[in-house]
CSV table of C-alpha atoms in Angstrom, one decimal:
chain,number,residue,atom,x,y,z
A,28,MET,CA,5.3,15.0,-14.3
A,29,THR,CA,8.4,13.4,-13.0
A,30,LEU,CA,11.2,13.0,-15.6
A,31,LEU,CA,12.7,9.6,-15.3
A,32,ARG,CA,16.4,9.4,-15.8
A,33,GLU,CA,18.4,6.6,-17.4
A,34,THR,CA,21.9,5.2,-16.8
A,35,PRO,CA,24.4,5.1,-19.7
A,36,LEU,CA,23.5,1.4,-20.0
A,37,ALA,CA,19.8,1.8,-20.8
A,38,ALA,CA,20.3,1.0,-24.5
A,39,ALA,CA,22.3,-2.1,-23.6
A,40,HIS,CA,19.6,-3.2,-21.3
A,41,ARG,CA,16.9,-2.8,-24.0
A,42,ALA,CA,19.2,-4.7,-26.4
A,43,HIS,CA,19.3,-7.6,-23.9
A,44,GLY,CA,15.4,-7.6,-23.8
A,45,ALA,CA,15.1,-5.9,-20.4
A,46,ARG,CA,11.8,-4.8,-19.0
A,47,MET,CA,12.4,-1.3,-17.7
A,48,VAL,CA,10.7,0.0,-14.5
A,49,GLU,CA,10.9,3.2,-12.4
A,50,PHE,CA,13.2,2.9,-9.4
A,51,GLY,CA,14.6,5.8,-7.4
A,52,GLY,CA,13.8,8.3,-10.1
A,53,PHE,CA,15.5,6.1,-12.8
A,54,LEU,CA,14.2,3.8,-15.5
A,55,MET,CA,16.0,0.6,-14.6
A,56,PRO,CA,16.0,-3.1,-15.8
A,57,VAL,CA,13.8,-5.1,-13.5
A,58,GLN,CA,14.5,-8.4,-15.4
A,59,TYR,CA,15.9,-9.5,-18.7
A,60,GLY,CA,14.1,-12.8,-18.8
A,61,SER,CA,13.3,-14.8,-15.7
A,62,ILE,CA,13.9,-13.3,-12.3
A,63,LEU,CA,14.2,-16.8,-10.9
A,64,ALA,CA,16.9,-17.7,-13.5
A,65,GLU,CA,18.8,-14.5,-12.8
A,66,HIS,CA,18.6,-15.1,-9.1
A,67,ALA,CA,19.9,-18.7,-9.6
A,68,ALA,CA,22.7,-17.5,-11.8
A,69,VAL,CA,24.0,-15.2,-8.9
A,70,ARG,CA,23.7,-18.0,-6.3
A,71,GLU,CA,25.4,-20.7,-8.6
A,72,ARG,CA,27.6,-18.8,-11.0
A,73,ALA,CA,27.6,-15.0,-11.5
A,74,GLY,CA,25.3,-12.1,-12.4
A,75,LEU,CA,26.0,-8.6,-13.6
A,76,PHE,CA,23.9,-5.7,-12.3
A,77,ASP,CA,23.8,-2.1,-13.5
A,78,VAL,CA,23.6,0.0,-10.3
A,79,SER,CA,24.8,3.3,-11.9
A,80,HIS,CA,21.7,4.9,-10.5
A,81,MET,CA,23.3,4.9,-7.1
A,82,GLY,CA,25.0,8.0,-5.9
A,83,GLU,CA,28.6,8.9,-5.0
A,84,ILE,CA,29.2,11.9,-2.7
A,85,HIS,CA,32.9,12.8,-2.1
A,86,LEU,CA,34.4,14.6,0.9
A,87,ARG,CA,37.9,15.9,0.5
A,88,GLY,CA,40.1,18.2,2.6
A,89,PRO,CA,41.7,18.4,6.1
A,90,GLY,CA,38.3,18.3,7.8
A,91,ALA,CA,36.8,15.4,5.7
A,92,ILE,CA,37.4,12.6,8.1
A,93,ALA,CA,36.1,14.5,11.1
A,94,ALA,CA,33.1,15.5,9.2
A,95,ALA,CA,32.4,11.9,8.2
A,96,GLU,CA,32.7,10.9,11.8
A,97,ARG,CA,29.9,13.3,12.6
A,98,LEU,CA,27.8,12.2,9.6
A,99,VAL,CA,27.8,8.4,9.8
A,100,THR,CA,27.2,5.8,12.5
A,101,CYS,CA,30.2,3.7,11.7
A,102,PRO,CA,33.8,4.7,12.7
A,103,VAL,CA,35.7,6.5,9.9
A,104,ALA,CA,38.9,7.7,11.5
A,105,SER,CA,40.0,4.1,12.1
A,106,LEU,CA,39.0,3.1,8.5
A,107,ALA,CA,42.2,2.2,6.6
A,108,VAL,CA,42.8,3.7,3.1
A,109,GLY,CA,41.5,1.0,0.8
A,110,ALA,CA,38.8,-0.2,3.1
A,111,VAL,CA,35.0,0.2,3.1
A,112,ARG,CA,32.4,0.3,5.9
A,113,TYR,CA,28.7,0.2,6.0
A,114,GLY,CA,26.9,2.7,8.2
A,115,CYS,CA,23.9,5.1,8.3
A,116,LEU,CA,23.5,8.9,8.1
A,117,CYS,CA,21.1,9.8,11.0
A,118,ASN,CA,19.1,12.8,11.8
A,119,GLU,CA,19.0,14.5,15.2
A,120,ALA,CA,16.0,12.4,16.2
A,121,GLY,CA,18.0,9.2,15.5
A,122,GLY,CA,16.0,8.4,12.4
A,123,THR,CA,17.9,7.2,9.3
A,124,VAL,CA,18.5,9.7,6.5
A,125,ASP,CA,20.1,7.0,4.4
A,126,ASP,CA,22.2,3.8,4.7
A,127,VAL,CA,25.6,4.1,2.9
A,128,THR,CA,29.0,2.6,2.3
A,129,VAL,CA,32.0,4.7,3.2
A,130,TYR,CA,35.1,4.3,1.0
A,131,ARG,CA,38.4,5.7,2.5
A,132,LEU,CA,40.3,7.0,-0.5
A,133,ALA,CA,43.2,8.8,1.2
A,134,ALA,CA,44.2,10.3,4.5
A,135,ASP,CA,41.9,13.3,3.8
A,136,ALA,CA,39.4,11.9,1.3
A,137,LEU,CA,36.5,9.5,1.2
A,138,PHE,CA,33.2,9.0,-0.6
A,139,PHE,CA,29.8,7.7,0.4
A,140,CYS,CA,27.9,5.4,-2.0
A,141,VAL,CA,24.3,6.3,-1.4
A,142,ASN,CA,20.8,5.2,-2.5
A,143,ALA,CA,19.6,6.6,-5.8
A,144,SER,CA,16.3,7.8,-4.3
A,145,ASN,CA,18.2,9.8,-1.6
A,146,VAL,CA,21.1,11.4,-3.6
A,147,GLU,CA,19.7,15.0,-3.4
A,148,LYS,CA,18.5,14.7,0.2
A,149,ASP,CA,21.9,13.2,1.3
A,150,PHE,CA,23.9,15.8,-0.6
A,151,GLU,CA,22.0,18.7,1.1
A,152,TRP,CA,22.3,17.0,4.5
A,153,ILE,CA,26.0,16.4,4.1
A,154,VAL,CA,26.7,19.9,2.8
A,155,ARG,CA,24.7,21.3,5.7
A,156,HIS,CA,26.6,19.2,8.3
A,157,ALA,CA,30.1,18.9,6.9
A,158,GLY,CA,31.3,22.1,8.6
A,159,ASP,CA,33.7,24.7,7.3
A,160,PRO,CA,33.7,24.5,3.4
A,161,ALA,CA,37.3,25.6,3.5
A,162,ALA,CA,38.2,22.4,5.4
A,163,VAL,CA,35.8,20.0,3.6
A,164,ARG,CA,34.9,20.0,-0.1
A,165,VAL,CA,31.7,18.1,-0.7
A,166,GLU,CA,31.1,17.0,-4.3
A,167,ASN,CA,28.2,15.0,-5.8
A,168,ARG,CA,29.7,12.9,-8.5
A,169,SER,CA,26.7,10.7,-9.0
A,170,ASP,CA,26.1,11.7,-12.6
A,171,ARG,CA,29.7,11.2,-13.6
A,172,VAL,CA,30.2,7.7,-12.1
A,173,GLY,CA,29.0,4.4,-13.5
A,174,LEU,CA,28.7,1.4,-11.2
A,175,VAL,CA,28.2,-2.2,-12.0
A,176,ALA,CA,28.0,-5.1,-9.5
A,177,LEU,CA,29.5,-8.5,-10.5
A,178,GLN,CA,28.1,-11.0,-8.0
A,179,GLY,CA,28.3,-14.7,-7.4
A,180,PRO,CA,30.7,-17.5,-6.6
A,181,LEU,CA,32.4,-17.2,-10.1
A,182,ALA,CA,32.8,-13.4,-9.9
A,183,GLN,CA,36.5,-13.7,-9.2
A,184,ASP,CA,37.0,-16.1,-12.0
A,185,VAL,CA,35.3,-13.7,-14.5
A,186,LEU,CA,37.5,-10.8,-13.3
A,187,ALA,CA,40.7,-12.9,-13.5
A,188,HIS,CA,40.4,-12.8,-17.3
A,189,LEU,CA,40.3,-9.1,-17.3
A,190,THR,CA,42.7,-7.7,-14.8
A,191,ASP,CA,46.2,-8.0,-13.2
A,192,LEU,CA,44.9,-6.7,-9.9
A,193,PRO,CA,45.5,-9.3,-7.1
A,194,LEU,CA,42.0,-10.6,-6.6
A,195,THR,CA,42.6,-13.4,-4.0
A,196,ASP,CA,44.2,-10.8,-1.7
A,197,LEU,CA,41.4,-8.4,-2.1
A,198,ARG,CA,39.3,-9.2,1.0
A,199,ARG,CA,35.7,-8.5,1.6
A,200,PHE,CA,35.1,-4.8,2.3
A,201,ARG,CA,38.4,-3.8,0.7
A,202,PHE,CA,39.0,-2.0,-2.6
A,203,ARG,CA,41.8,-1.3,-5.1
A,204,GLU,CA,42.1,1.2,-7.9
A,205,GLY,CA,43.4,-0.2,-11.2
A,206,ARG,CA,42.5,-1.5,-14.6
A,207,VAL,CA,39.8,-4.0,-15.5
A,208,ALA,CA,39.3,-4.7,-19.2
A,209,GLY,CA,41.6,-1.7,-19.9
A,210,GLU,CA,39.3,0.7,-18.0
A,211,ASP,CA,40.3,2.7,-14.9
A,212,VAL,CA,38.1,1.4,-12.1
A,213,LEU,CA,37.7,1.3,-8.4
A,214,LEU,CA,37.3,-2.4,-7.7
A,215,SER,CA,35.5,-3.1,-4.4
A,216,ARG,CA,34.8,-6.5,-2.9
A,217,THR,CA,31.3,-5.6,-1.8
A,218,GLY,CA,27.8,-6.2,-2.9
A,219,TYR,CA,24.1,-6.4,-2.0
A,220,THR,CA,23.3,-10.0,-2.7
A,221,GLY,CA,24.8,-12.1,0.1
A,222,ALA,CA,27.1,-13.7,-2.4
A,223,ASP,CA,30.8,-13.2,-3.0
A,224,GLY,CA,31.4,-10.4,-5.6
A,225,PHE,CA,32.6,-7.1,-6.6
A,226,GLU,CA,31.4,-3.6,-7.4
A,227,LEU,CA,33.2,-1.7,-10.1
A,228,TYR,CA,33.1,2.1,-10.1
A,229,VAL,CA,34.1,3.6,-13.5
A,230,ASP,CA,33.7,6.8,-15.4
A,231,ALA,CA,30.1,7.0,-16.6
A,232,ALA,CA,31.4,7.4,-20.2
A,233,ARG,CA,33.2,4.1,-20.0
A,234,VAL,CA,30.6,2.0,-18.2
A,235,VAL,CA,29.2,0.5,-21.4
A,236,ALA,CA,32.6,-0.7,-22.5
A,237,LEU,CA,33.2,-2.2,-19.1
A,238,TRP,CA,29.8,-3.9,-19.1
A,239,ASP,CA,30.3,-5.4,-22.5
A,240,ALA,CA,33.8,-6.7,-21.6
A,241,LEU,CA,32.6,-8.3,-18.4
A,242,LEU,CA,29.7,-10.0,-20.2
A,243,ALA,CA,32.0,-11.2,-23.0
A,244,ALA,CA,34.6,-12.6,-20.6
A,245,GLY,CA,32.0,-14.1,-18.2
A,246,GLY,CA,29.6,-15.5,-20.7
A,247,PRO,CA,31.4,-18.9,-21.0
A,248,LEU,CA,31.4,-19.1,-17.2
A,249,GLY,CA,27.6,-18.6,-17.1
A,250,LEU,CA,27.6,-14.9,-16.3
A,251,VAL,CA,24.3,-13.2,-17.2
A,252,PRO,CA,22.9,-9.7,-16.8
A,253,ALA,CA,20.6,-9.5,-13.8
A,254,GLY,CA,17.9,-6.9,-13.0
A,255,LEU,CA,16.6,-5.2,-9.9
A,256,GLY,CA,14.0,-8.0,-9.5
A,257,ALA,CA,16.7,-10.5,-8.7
A,258,ARG,CA,18.7,-8.0,-6.8
A,259,ASP,CA,15.7,-7.6,-4.4
A,260,THR,CA,15.1,-11.3,-3.8
A,261,LEU,CA,18.9,-11.8,-3.3
A,262,ARG,CA,19.2,-9.0,-0.8
A,263,LEU,CA,16.1,-10.2,1.0
A,264,GLU,CA,17.5,-13.7,1.3
A,265,ALA,CA,20.6,-12.1,2.8
A,266,ALA,CA,18.3,-9.9,5.1
A,267,LEU,CA,20.0,-6.7,3.9
A,268,PRO,CA,17.8,-3.7,4.5
A,269,LEU,CA,16.3,-1.6,1.7
A,270,TYR,CA,15.9,2.1,2.3
A,271,GLY,CA,12.2,3.0,2.2
A,272,HIS,CA,11.3,-0.5,3.4
A,273,GLU,CA,13.3,-1.4,6.5
A,274,LEU,CA,14.8,2.1,7.0
A,275,ASP,CA,13.4,5.6,6.8
A,276,ASP,CA,13.7,9.0,8.4
A,277,ALA,CA,11.8,7.9,11.5
A,278,THR,CA,13.5,4.5,12.0
A,279,SER,CA,16.7,4.2,14.0
A,280,PRO,CA,19.4,1.8,12.7
A,281,LEU,CA,19.1,0.0,16.1
A,282,GLU,CA,15.5,-0.8,15.7
A,283,ALA,CA,16.3,-2.2,12.2
A,284,GLY,CA,18.9,-4.6,13.8
A,285,LEU,CA,22.0,-2.6,12.6
A,286,ALA,CA,23.6,-2.2,16.1
A,287,ARG,CA,26.9,-3.5,14.9
A,288,PHE,CA,27.2,-0.6,12.4
A,289,VAL,CA,26.6,2.0,15.1
A,290,LYS,CA,29.5,3.3,17.2
A,291,LEU,CA,27.2,4.1,20.2
A,292,ASP,CA,30.1,4.1,22.8
A,293,ALA,CA,32.3,6.5,20.9
A,294,GLY,CA,29.4,8.8,20.2
A,295,GLY,CA,29.8,12.0,18.4
A,296,PHE,CA,27.7,11.3,15.3
A,297,ILE,CA,24.5,13.2,14.6
A,298,GLY,CA,21.6,11.4,16.2
A,299,CYS,CA,23.7,9.5,18.7
A,300,GLU,CA,22.1,11.0,21.8
A,301,ALA,CA,18.6,10.4,20.5
A,302,ILE,CA,19.5,6.8,19.6
A,303,ARG,CA,20.9,6.2,23.1
A,304,ALA,CA,17.7,7.7,24.6
A,305,ARG,CA,15.5,5.6,22.4
A,306,LEU,CA,17.5,2.5,23.5
A,307,ALA,CA,17.3,3.5,27.2
A,308,ARG,CA,13.5,4.0,26.9
A,309,GLY,CA,13.2,0.6,25.2
A,310,HIS,CA,12.3,0.1,21.5
A,311,THR,CA,8.6,-0.4,20.8
A,312,ARG,CA,9.2,-2.6,17.8
A,313,ALA,CA,11.9,-4.9,16.3
A,314,LEU,CA,12.6,-6.0,12.8
A,315,ALA,CA,12.1,-9.8,12.5
A,316,GLY,CA,12.7,-12.2,9.7
A,317,PHE,CA,10.1,-14.9,9.1
A,318,VAL,CA,9.2,-17.8,6.8
A,319,LEU,CA,5.7,-18.6,5.8
A,320,GLU,CA,4.5,-22.0,6.8
A,321,ASP,CA,1.3,-21.8,4.7
A,322,PRO,CA,1.3,-21.4,0.9
A,323,GLY,CA,1.2,-17.8,-0.2
A,324,ILE,CA,3.5,-14.8,-0.4
A,325,ALA,CA,3.9,-12.0,2.2
A,326,ARG,CA,4.4,-8.6,0.6
A,327,SER,CA,5.4,-5.2,1.9
A,328,GLY,CA,2.5,-3.6,3.7
A,329,HIS,CA,0.7,-6.7,4.8
A,330,SER,CA,-0.3,-6.9,8.5
A,331,ILE,CA,1.5,-9.1,10.9
A,332,VAL,CA,-1.0,-10.8,13.3
A,333,HIS,CA,-0.5,-12.4,16.7
A,334,ALA,CA,-3.4,-14.0,18.7
A,335,GLY,CA,-5.9,-12.5,16.3
A,336,THR,CA,-4.6,-8.9,16.7
A,337,GLU,CA,-2.6,-6.9,14.2
A,338,VAL,CA,0.7,-6.2,15.8
A,339,GLY,CA,3.0,-5.1,13.0
A,340,THR,CA,3.7,-4.7,9.3
A,341,VAL,CA,5.7,-6.6,6.7
A,342,THR,CA,8.5,-4.3,5.3
A,343,SER,CA,9.7,-6.7,2.6
A,344,GLY,CA,8.4,-10.1,1.4
A,345,ALA,CA,9.0,-12.4,-1.5
A,346,PRO,CA,9.3,-16.0,-2.5
A,347,SER,CA,12.8,-17.1,-1.7
A,348,PRO,CA,14.1,-18.9,-4.9
A,349,THR,CA,16.9,-20.5,-2.9
A,350,LEU,CA,14.8,-21.9,-0.1
A,351,GLY,CA,11.7,-22.6,-2.2
A,352,ARG,CA,9.4,-20.9,0.4
A,353,SER,CA,8.2,-17.4,1.2
A,354,ILE,CA,10.3,-15.2,3.4
A,355,GLY,CA,9.9,-11.7,4.8
A,356,LEU,CA,11.1,-9.0,7.1
A,357,GLY,CA,8.7,-7.0,9.3
A,358,TRP,CA,8.1,-4.9,12.4
A,359,VAL,CA,6.8,-6.8,15.4
A,360,PRO,CA,6.7,-6.0,19.1
A,361,PRO,CA,10.1,-6.8,20.7
A,362,GLY,CA,8.5,-9.6,22.7
A,363,LEU,CA,7.6,-11.4,19.4
A,364,ALA,CA,11.0,-11.1,17.7
A,365,ALA,CA,12.5,-14.3,19.2
A,366,THR,CA,13.5,-17.1,16.9
A,367,GLY,CA,10.7,-19.7,16.8
A,368,THR,CA,7.9,-17.3,17.6
A,369,GLU,CA,4.7,-18.1,15.8
A,370,ILE,CA,3.0,-15.2,14.0
A,371,SER,CA,0.7,-14.8,11.1
A,372,VAL,CA,0.7,-12.6,8.0
A,373,ARG,CA,-2.7,-11.3,6.9
A,374,VAL,CA,-2.9,-11.8,3.1
A,375,ARG,CA,-6.2,-10.8,1.4
A,376,GLY,CA,-8.1,-11.3,4.6
A,377,ARG,CA,-6.6,-14.7,5.4
A,378,ASP,CA,-4.0,-15.3,8.2
A,379,LEU,CA,-1.1,-17.3,6.9
A,380,ARG,CA,1.0,-19.0,9.5
A,381,ALA,CA,4.6,-17.8,9.8
A,382,ARG,CA,7.5,-18.4,12.1
A,383,VAL,CA,10.3,-16.0,13.2
A,384,VAL,CA,13.7,-17.3,12.1
A,385,GLU,CA,17.3,-16.2,12.4
A,386,THR,CA,18.6,-14.1,9.6
A,387,PRO,CA,20.2,-14.1,7.1
A,388,PHE,CA,17.7,-16.5,5.5
A,389,VAL,CA,20.5,-17.7,3.2
A,390,ARG,CA,24.2,-17.8,4.0
A,391,LYS,CA,27.0,-17.7,1.5
A,392,GLY,CA,27.4,-21.0,-0.2
A,393,ASP,CA,23.8,-22.0,0.2
A,394,ARG,CA,22.6,-23.1,-3.2
A,395,GLY,CA,19.4,-25.0,-2.6
A,396,ALA,CA,16.7,-25.6,-0.1
A,397,ARG,CA,18.0,-26.4,3.4
A,398,PRO,CA,16.0,-28.8,5.6
A,399,GLY,CA,14.5,-26.9,8.5
A,400,ALA,CA,15.4,-23.5,7.1
B,5,MET,CA,8.9,-7.5,-29.3
B,6,ALA,CA,8.1,-11.2,-28.9
B,7,ASP,CA,5.1,-12.7,-30.6
B,8,TYR,CA,2.5,-14.4,-28.5
B,9,GLU,CA,0.5,-17.6,-29.2
B,10,ILE,CA,-3.2,-16.9,-29.7
B,11,PRO,CA,-5.0,-20.1,-30.6
B,12,ALA,CA,-7.7,-19.6,-33.2
B,13,ASN,CA,-10.2,-21.9,-31.5
B,14,LEU,CA,-10.5,-20.0,-28.2
B,15,ARG,CA,-12.2,-16.9,-27.1
B,16,PHE,CA,-10.6,-14.2,-24.9
B,17,SER,CA,-11.5,-11.6,-22.2
B,18,LYS,CA,-10.3,-8.0,-22.0
B,19,GLU,CA,-8.4,-9.1,-18.9
B,20,ASP,CA,-6.3,-11.7,-20.8
B,21,GLU,CA,-8.1,-14.9,-19.9
B,22,TRP,CA,-8.8,-17.5,-22.5
B,23,VAL,CA,-12.0,-19.7,-22.5
B,24,ARG,CA,-12.7,-23.0,-24.2
B,25,ALA,CA,-16.3,-24.1,-24.4
B,26,GLU,CA,-16.8,-27.9,-24.7
B,27,ASN,CA,-19.9,-30.0,-23.8
B,28,GLY,CA,-21.6,-27.4,-21.7
B,29,ARG,CA,-18.5,-26.6,-19.7
B,30,VAL,CA,-16.1,-23.7,-20.1
B,31,THR,CA,-12.5,-24.0,-19.2
B,32,VAL,CA,-10.6,-20.8,-18.2
B,33,GLY,CA,-6.9,-19.9,-18.1
B,34,ILE,CA,-4.6,-16.9,-18.8
B,35,THR,CA,-3.1,-16.2,-22.2
B,36,ASP,CA,0.4,-16.5,-23.4
B,37,PHE,CA,0.6,-12.7,-23.5
B,38,ALA,CA,-0.5,-12.5,-19.8
B,39,GLN,CA,1.9,-15.2,-18.6
B,40,GLY,CA,4.7,-13.4,-20.5
B,41,GLN,CA,3.9,-10.1,-18.9
B,42,LEU,CA,3.7,-11.6,-15.4
B,43,GLY,CA,7.0,-13.4,-15.7
B,44,ASP,CA,7.8,-16.3,-13.3
B,45,ILE,CA,4.5,-17.4,-11.7
B,46,VAL,CA,5.1,-18.5,-8.1
B,47,PHE,CA,1.6,-18.7,-6.6
B,48,VAL,CA,-1.9,-19.3,-7.8
B,49,GLU,CA,-4.9,-19.0,-5.5
B,50,LEU,CA,-8.1,-20.5,-6.9
B,51,PRO,CA,-11.7,-20.6,-5.5
B,52,GLU,CA,-13.6,-23.5,-4.1
B,53,VAL,CA,-15.6,-25.8,-6.4
B,54,GLY,CA,-19.3,-25.0,-6.1
B,55,ARG,CA,-18.9,-21.3,-5.9
B,56,THR,CA,-21.0,-19.1,-8.2
B,57,ILE,CA,-19.2,-16.3,-9.9
B,58,GLU,CA,-20.4,-13.3,-11.9
B,59,LYS,CA,-18.9,-12.1,-15.1
B,60,GLY,CA,-16.1,-9.6,-14.3
B,61,GLU,CA,-15.8,-10.7,-10.6
B,62,PRO,CA,-12.4,-11.5,-9.3
B,63,PHE,CA,-12.3,-15.3,-8.7
B,64,GLY,CA,-8.6,-15.8,-7.8
B,65,VAL,CA,-5.1,-14.4,-7.6
B,66,ILE,CA,-1.9,-15.0,-9.5
B,67,GLU,CA,1.4,-13.9,-8.2
B,68,SER,CA,4.8,-13.6,-9.9
B,69,VAL,CA,8.0,-12.8,-8.0
B,70,LYS,CA,7.2,-9.1,-8.1
B,71,ALA,CA,3.5,-8.7,-8.7
B,72,VAL,CA,0.1,-9.7,-7.5
B,73,SER,CA,-2.8,-9.8,-10.1
B,74,ASP,CA,-6.5,-10.6,-9.8
B,75,LEU,CA,-8.1,-13.2,-12.1
B,76,TYR,CA,-11.5,-12.1,-13.4
B,77,ALA,CA,-14.4,-14.3,-14.4
B,78,PRO,CA,-14.9,-14.1,-18.2
B,79,ILE,CA,-18.5,-15.4,-17.9
B,80,SER,CA,-21.0,-16.1,-15.1
B,81,GLY,CA,-21.6,-19.5,-13.7
B,82,GLU,CA,-20.8,-22.2,-11.2
B,83,ILE,CA,-17.2,-23.4,-10.7
B,84,VAL,CA,-17.3,-27.2,-11.3
B,85,GLU,CA,-13.5,-27.9,-11.2
B,86,VAL,CA,-10.3,-26.2,-10.3
B,87,ASN,CA,-6.8,-27.1,-11.4
B,88,ALA,CA,-5.4,-28.3,-8.0
B,89,ASP,CA,-2.0,-29.1,-9.5
B,90,LEU,CA,-1.2,-25.4,-9.7
B,91,ALA,CA,-0.9,-25.2,-5.9
B,92,GLU,CA,2.2,-27.4,-6.1
B,93,ARG,CA,3.4,-26.4,-9.6
B,94,PRO,CA,2.4,-22.8,-10.4
B,95,GLU,CA,5.2,-22.6,-13.0
B,96,VAL,CA,3.0,-24.8,-15.3
B,97,VAL,CA,1.1,-21.6,-16.1
B,98,ASN,CA,4.3,-20.3,-17.7
B,99,GLU,CA,5.1,-23.5,-19.4
B,100,ASP,CA,1.7,-24.5,-20.8
B,101,CYS,CA,-0.8,-21.8,-20.3
B,102,TYR,CA,-3.3,-23.2,-22.8
B,103,GLY,CA,-3.0,-26.8,-21.7
B,104,ASP,CA,-1.9,-28.1,-18.2
B,105,GLY,CA,-1.9,-24.5,-16.9
B,106,TRP,CA,-5.7,-24.2,-17.1
B,107,MET,CA,-7.3,-22.7,-13.9
B,108,ILE,CA,-11.0,-23.3,-13.5
B,109,ALA,CA,-13.9,-24.9,-15.3
B,110,ILE,CA,-17.3,-23.2,-15.2
B,111,ALA,CA,-20.8,-24.5,-15.8
B,112,PRO,CA,-22.1,-21.3,-17.6
B,113,GLU,CA,-25.2,-19.6,-16.5
B,114,ASP,CA,-25.8,-18.2,-20.0
B,115,GLU,CA,-23.7,-19.6,-22.9
B,116,SER,CA,-24.5,-16.5,-25.0
B,117,GLU,CA,-22.1,-14.5,-22.8
B,118,LEU,CA,-19.4,-16.3,-24.8
B,119,GLU,CA,-20.4,-14.3,-27.9
B,120,ALA,CA,-19.4,-11.1,-26.2
B,121,LEU,CA,-15.8,-12.2,-25.8
B,122,TYR,CA,-13.0,-11.5,-28.3
B,123,ASP,CA,-12.2,-14.0,-31.0
B,124,ALA,CA,-8.5,-14.6,-31.8
B,125,SER,CA,-8.1,-11.8,-34.2
B,126,ALA,CA,-9.9,-9.2,-32.0
B,127,TYR,CA,-7.8,-10.3,-29.0
B,128,ALA,CA,-4.6,-10.0,-31.1
B,129,GLU,CA,-5.6,-6.4,-31.8
B,130,HIS,CA,-6.3,-5.9,-28.1
B,131,VAL,CA,-2.7,-7.2,-27.3
B,132,ARG,CA,-1.2,-5.0,-30.0
B,133,SER,CA,-3.0,-1.9,-28.8
B,134,ARG,CA,-1.2,-2.2,-25.4
B,135,LYS,CA,2.3,-2.8,-26.8
B,136,GLU,CA,4.6,0.2,-27.4
């Protein structure tokens, strides 16, 4: 039997009427009422997500930055204090151990925000490859850190009621430490929804107080709690990968379309040689975004079909509430990844017509169906 | 826990469909409890008129944002009508599951099969037994 964990906000979720489901070893709110309404709130106003299940692994010491340069695909030495970068931890074969965000806390300190399902795997991997423990102290603070994501075009207006931190100056992928609603937080202008917004890291013991203060201040502006169901449709509209779907231990970040987060030229990170070799040989598959032209919904695991033959697999699929049609990501042969290519998705034995489109499916500011999208 | 509407004049299947028998024709939909469990319904796939279905056989599919569920025939018979409006407006199943959200109408093979279905109070117990 697997013991499911809960975040400190579990009681608050239940009080809001949440339906709780297993995700990444945690019992998490999938929806409070309607996923479509929560999705729309984030696109039009603001939504508040509990993402305390995610992990935080800190590296500190004179060797911390060099260790991180070996561990992740994105540059770390050039990352300013107060800045965040997205990257991947890769294995020696060039597969992806996890996708993470890197927060530069100080000259000799940073942390990785990692996926809940990968916290233990990542921690072991990082400890094993961080080098001399006298030069780098690795610490898993996941259980002590609460994390909420305030996402949507009104997120800044909600926060303005609760903090003196300069919000307009806080650019995307930057963070500041300070007080929000009287709580000590690390406030980061990041998210996983394709909307403007913030993620607030706070002591796990204070996350309930922060959550309540944000909802109270944001309620009049239309802020609602939003669950993992809406988080998934939002991230898919933004074509952001989800570990276990678009990424796994066998998949290189380049295959998954993440080349701009991989410092191939500089090299030096674990898996770099293998990724270069895989690139030189030519990838056998590419991740494509598609929209369905026939009624129906593509789901993870469905086959992608071309000229009557199964050529690939859907990694993520859902109805797009913003576009009003079904969208998905999936593996196709590189020759079928070009925009406009006609493919099909086999759903319960029927081939539904689909077309490869540019991603993201929805760009910031999109609030409704776009013609020709 | 929310209460669910269970009309007294209908009969119900174990798989959370309701049936209404009128003039030799049986209309089928999903219950208020079922639509509440599914959440926002975004796609309904129904069979062709004229198809014959056996009691317990899957006859269609209903999809919410997160989940795909089969629809099971509560009785055997021939499908004489389907609710074509649901193709364009599947959300009607959430809004009016016992009315405009109906799914199919069946000409029953054997009307006595209706007797085997739950009445409202037995179905209410069936719902209660699955709640925490």
